[in-house]
Amino acid sequence: MKFMKFTLIILQIVLFNALFGQGMIKKAIELPEPEIKEGALLMEALAERASMREFREEPISLQHISNMLWAANGINRPEEEKRTAPSAINAQDIDVYVFFKSAVYRYDAHKHMLSRVKTGDYREQVAARQEFVLEAPVIFLLVSDFSRFDRGDQEQKFTWANMDAGFVGQNILLYCASENFATVPRAQMNKDKLRDILDLEDSQHLMLNFPVSHKAK
Ligand SMILES: Cc1cc2nc3c(=O)[nH]c(=O)nc-3n(C[C@H](O)[C@H](O)[C@H](O)COP(=O)(O)O)c2cc1C
């Protein structure tokens, strides 16, 4: 059983390298089912949770990307189309953008897949002045779409968006702590450039980002 799992992980790493390491950039990537029985106990994850700013370039398997995205803001109650993270008035305003070395994708929680937004390496614009971020093979960026709030003034929407991003962010932090990944929540990024790169609407607001890697040895 252990050997099977090991072989599967190796296959996923090979596939992942083929997709992202050699310039083969798929338009859409179907994610494997999230592994909901894996990871440390919640109390252990809380004991481990800490901001880390030392990263390793080694790629993260597609299975772990799948788990991380589902933990962040995936659908956990399909019959109601509800998520692992709560959101004000169930607006589900937070979208997760995933920056790899070769392309940027957006997580489609309903289909549990990644849709390509742009080819190319734009991690530098997320890193801004913190160069250590570029060592991480993947960065998750949270964007709130205010058009999904069907009530409230702009101030209320900012308050809701900040809180909603906080919940998704904490899910990412706890998943990383539970599976020995290094991450740090970051508000710093080149917002104007990223708005252009991602072709965002005026209603979409860049909230927080999370570079993720295996823990440095
Ligand atoms: C909203 C928010 C924004 C943050 N932005 C950054 C950032 O841009 N760069 C950075 O290195 N750390 C950033 N941090 C991480 C904090 O510096 C860190 O959480 C704090 O020092 C406490 O350390 P701990 O997370 O290990 O408990 C941010 C944290 C939060 C909650």
PDB file of N, CA, C and O in Angstrom, residues 40-70:
ATOM      1  N   ALA A  40      -2.135  16.468   9.513  1.00  0.00           N
ATOM      2  CA  ALA A  40      -2.053  16.402  10.973  1.00  0.00           C
ATOM      3  C   ALA A  40      -3.404  16.739  11.598  1.00  0.00           C
ATOM      4  O   ALA A  40      -4.281  17.300  10.945  1.00  0.00           O
ATOM      5  N   LEU A  41      -3.553  16.417  12.857  1.00  0.00           N
ATOM      6  CA  LEU A  41      -4.762  16.813  13.581  1.00  0.00           C
ATOM      7  C   LEU A  41      -4.803  18.338  13.684  1.00  0.00           C
ATOM      8  O   LEU A  41      -3.751  18.990  13.683  1.00  0.00           O
ATOM      9  N   LEU A  42      -6.001  18.876  13.784  1.00  0.00           N
ATOM     10  CA  LEU A  42      -6.149  20.333  13.826  1.00  0.00           C
ATOM     11  C   LEU A  42      -5.284  20.959  14.916  1.00  0.00           C
ATOM     12  O   LEU A  42      -4.607  21.965  14.688  1.00  0.00           O
ATOM     13  N   MET A  43      -5.272  20.375  16.115  1.00  0.00           N
ATOM     14  CA  MET A  43      -4.502  20.970  17.215  1.00  0.00           C
ATOM     15  C   MET A  43      -3.001  20.934  16.924  1.00  0.00           C
ATOM     16  O   MET A  43      -2.272  21.855  17.294  1.00  0.00           O
ATOM     17  N   GLU A  44      -2.551  19.870  16.235  1.00  0.00           N
ATOM     18  CA  GLU A  44      -1.128  19.799  15.864  1.00  0.00           C
ATOM     19  C   GLU A  44      -0.802  20.871  14.821  1.00  0.00           C
ATOM     20  O   GLU A  44       0.239  21.518  14.881  1.00  0.00           O
ATOM     21  N   ALA A  45      -1.714  21.057  13.866  1.00  0.00           N
ATOM     22  CA  ALA A  45      -1.499  22.075  12.826  1.00  0.00           C
ATOM     23  C   ALA A  45      -1.430  23.459  13.464  1.00  0.00           C
ATOM     24  O   ALA A  45      -0.573  24.286  13.111  1.00  0.00           O
ATOM     25  N   LEU A  46      -2.307  23.711  14.425  1.00  0.00           N
ATOM     26  CA  LEU A  46      -2.283  25.010  15.117  1.00  0.00           C
ATOM     27  C   LEU A  46      -0.963  25.200  15.869  1.00  0.00           C
ATOM     28  O   LEU A  46      -0.418  26.303  15.912  1.00  0.00           O
ATOM     29  N   ALA A  47      -0.462  24.106  16.432  1.00  0.00           N
ATOM     30  CA  ALA A  47       0.809  24.199  17.164  1.00  0.00           C
ATOM     31  C   ALA A  47       1.975  24.497  16.216  1.00  0.00           C
ATOM     32  O   ALA A  47       2.953  25.134  16.595  1.00  0.00           O
ATOM     33  N   GLU A  48       1.862  24.046  14.958  1.00  0.00           N
ATOM     34  CA  GLU A  48       2.941  24.233  13.960  1.00  0.00           C
ATOM     35  C   GLU A  48       2.833  25.552  13.216  1.00  0.00           C
ATOM     36  O   GLU A  48       3.799  26.021  12.629  1.00  0.00           O
ATOM     37  N   ARG A  49       1.656  26.159  13.150  1.00  0.00           N
ATOM     38  CA  ARG A  49       1.414  27.316  12.279  1.00  0.00           C
ATOM     39  C   ARG A  49       2.364  28.465  12.618  1.00  0.00           C
ATOM     40  O   ARG A  49       2.455  28.904  13.751  1.00  0.00           O
ATOM     41  N   ALA A  50       3.101  28.928  11.600  1.00  0.00           N
ATOM     42  CA  ALA A  50       4.037  30.046  11.774  1.00  0.00           C
ATOM     43  C   ALA A  50       4.357  30.604  10.394  1.00  0.00           C
ATOM     44  O   ALA A  50       4.369  29.857   9.411  1.00  0.00           O
ATOM     45  N   SER A  51       4.620  31.912  10.294  1.00  0.00           N
ATOM     46  CA  SER A  51       5.041  32.481   9.010  1.00  0.00           C
ATOM     47  C   SER A  51       6.454  32.035   8.713  1.00  0.00           C
ATOM     48  O   SER A  51       7.333  32.130   9.570  1.00  0.00           O
ATOM     49  N   MET A  52       6.659  31.544   7.497  1.00  0.00           N
ATOM     50  CA  MET A  52       7.999  31.090   7.088  1.00  0.00           C
ATOM     51  C   MET A  52       8.393  31.816   5.820  1.00  0.00           C
ATOM     52  O   MET A  52       7.570  31.996   4.924  1.00  0.00           O
ATOM     53  N   ARG A  53       9.650  32.229   5.758  1.00  0.00           N
ATOM     54  CA  ARG A  53      10.123  33.004   4.606  1.00  0.00           C
ATOM     55  C   ARG A  53      11.339  32.361   3.954  1.00  0.00           C
ATOM     56  O   ARG A  53      12.098  33.019   3.258  1.00  0.00           O
ATOM     57  N   GLU A  54      11.517  31.066   4.213  1.00  0.00           N
ATOM     58  CA  GLU A  54      12.587  30.303   3.543  1.00  0.00           C
ATOM     59  C   GLU A  54      11.929  29.217   2.727  1.00  0.00           C
ATOM     60  O   GLU A  54      11.184  28.391   3.275  1.00  0.00           O
ATOM     61  N   PHE A  55      12.176  29.240   1.422  1.00  0.00           N
ATOM     62  CA  PHE A  55      11.470  28.313   0.531  1.00  0.00           C
ATOM     63  C   PHE A  55      12.423  27.440  -0.267  1.00  0.00           C
ATOM     64  O   PHE A  55      13.598  27.751  -0.406  1.00  0.00           O
ATOM     65  N   ARG A  56      11.838  26.347  -0.810  1.00  0.00           N
ATOM     66  CA  ARG A  56      12.599  25.427  -1.666  1.00  0.00           C
ATOM     67  C   ARG A  56      11.946  25.372  -3.029  1.00  0.00           C
ATOM     68  O   ARG A  56      10.724  25.367  -3.120  1.00  0.00           O
ATOM     69  N   GLU A  57      12.761  25.296  -4.100  1.00  0.00           N
ATOM     70  CA  GLU A  57      12.204  25.324  -5.463  1.00  0.00           C
ATOM     71  C   GLU A  57      11.501  24.033  -5.871  1.00  0.00           C
ATOM     72  O   GLU A  57      10.723  24.027  -6.815  1.00  0.00           O
ATOM     73  N   GLU A  58      11.804  22.942  -5.176  1.00  0.00           N
ATOM     74  CA  GLU A  58      11.220  21.626  -5.506  1.00  0.00           C
ATOM     75  C   GLU A  58       9.705  21.742  -5.748  1.00  0.00           C
ATOM     76  O   GLU A  58       8.986  22.325  -4.932  1.00  0.00           O
ATOM     77  N   PRO A  59       9.219  21.202  -6.911  1.00  0.00           N
ATOM     78  CA  PRO A  59       7.783  21.349  -7.194  1.00  0.00           C
ATOM     79  C   PRO A  59       6.888  20.655  -6.171  1.00  0.00           C
ATOM     80  O   PRO A  59       7.309  19.712  -5.499  1.00  0.00           O
ATOM     81  N   ILE A  60       5.667  21.135  -6.102  1.00  0.00           N
ATOM     82  CA  ILE A  60       4.665  20.543  -5.208  1.00  0.00           C
ATOM     83  C   ILE A  60       3.757  19.682  -6.096  1.00  0.00           C
ATOM     84  O   ILE A  60       3.374  20.110  -7.189  1.00  0.00           O
ATOM     85  N   SER A  61       3.438  18.475  -5.644  1.00  0.00           N
ATOM     86  CA  SER A  61       2.655  17.560  -6.490  1.00  0.00           C
ATOM     87  C   SER A  61       1.256  18.127  -6.763  1.00  0.00           C
ATOM     88  O   SER A  61       0.723  18.923  -5.982  1.00  0.00           O
ATOM     89  N   LEU A  62       0.675  17.676  -7.871  1.00  0.00           N
ATOM     90  CA  LEU A  62      -0.675  18.127  -8.231  1.00  0.00           C
ATOM     91  C   LEU A  62      -1.678  17.710  -7.151  1.00  0.00           C
ATOM     92  O   LEU A  62      -2.659  18.397  -6.896  1.00  0.00           O
ATOM     93  N   GLN A  63      -1.430  16.561  -6.517  1.00  0.00           N
ATOM     94  CA  GLN A  63      -2.315  16.116  -5.437  1.00  0.00           C
ATOM     95  C   GLN A  63      -2.303  17.128  -4.283  1.00  0.00           C
ATOM     96  O   GLN A  63      -3.351  17.482  -3.741  1.00  0.00           O
ATOM     97  N   HIS A  64      -1.106  17.606  -3.934  1.00  0.00           N
ATOM     98  CA  HIS A  64      -1.045  18.587  -2.841  1.00  0.00           C
ATOM     99  C   HIS A  64      -1.654  19.928  -3.252  1.00  0.00           C
ATOM    100  O   HIS A  64      -2.284  20.602  -2.439  1.00  0.00           O
ATOM    101  N   ILE A  65      -1.471  20.313  -4.523  1.00  0.00           N
ATOM    102  CA  ILE A  65      -2.111  21.553  -5.003  1.00  0.00           C
ATOM    103  C   ILE A  65      -3.631  21.383  -4.888  1.00  0.00           C
ATOM    104  O   ILE A  65      -4.343  22.291  -4.446  1.00  0.00           O
ATOM    105  N   SER A  66      -4.113  20.208  -5.283  1.00  0.00           N
ATOM    106  CA  SER A  66      -5.552  19.914  -5.208  1.00  0.00           C
ATOM    107  C   SER A  66      -6.039  20.012  -3.756  1.00  0.00           C
ATOM    108  O   SER A  66      -7.045  20.674  -3.464  1.00  0.00           O
ATOM    109  N   ASN A  67      -5.308  19.365  -2.863  1.00  0.00           N
ATOM    110  CA  ASN A  67      -5.698  19.385  -1.444  1.00  0.00           C
ATOM    111  C   ASN A  67      -5.729  20.814  -0.900  1.00  0.00           C
ATOM    112  O   ASN A  67      -6.651  21.201  -0.176  1.00  0.00           O
ATOM    113  N   MET A  68      -4.686  21.581  -1.272  1.00  0.00           N
ATOM    114  CA  MET A  68      -4.545  22.947  -0.751  1.00  0.00           C
ATOM    115  C   MET A  68      -5.695  23.831  -1.207  1.00  0.00           C
ATOM    116  O   MET A  68      -6.242  24.611  -0.437  1.00  0.00           O
ATOM    117  N   LEU A  69      -6.063  23.689  -2.504  1.00  0.00           N
ATOM    118  CA  LEU A  69      -7.130  24.530  -3.044  1.00  0.00           C
ATOM    119  C   LEU A  69      -8.475  24.156  -2.460  1.00  0.00           C
ATOM    120  O   LEU A  69      -9.304  25.019  -2.150  1.00  0.00           O
ATOM    121  N   TRP A  70      -8.682  22.853  -2.293  1.00  0.00           N
ATOM    122  CA  TRP A  70      -9.949  22.419  -1.690  1.00  0.00           C
ATOM    123  C   TRP A  70     -10.018  22.918  -0.249  1.00  0.00           C
ATOM    124  O   TRP A  70     -11.044  23.429   0.200  1.00  0.00           O
TER     125      TRP A  70
END
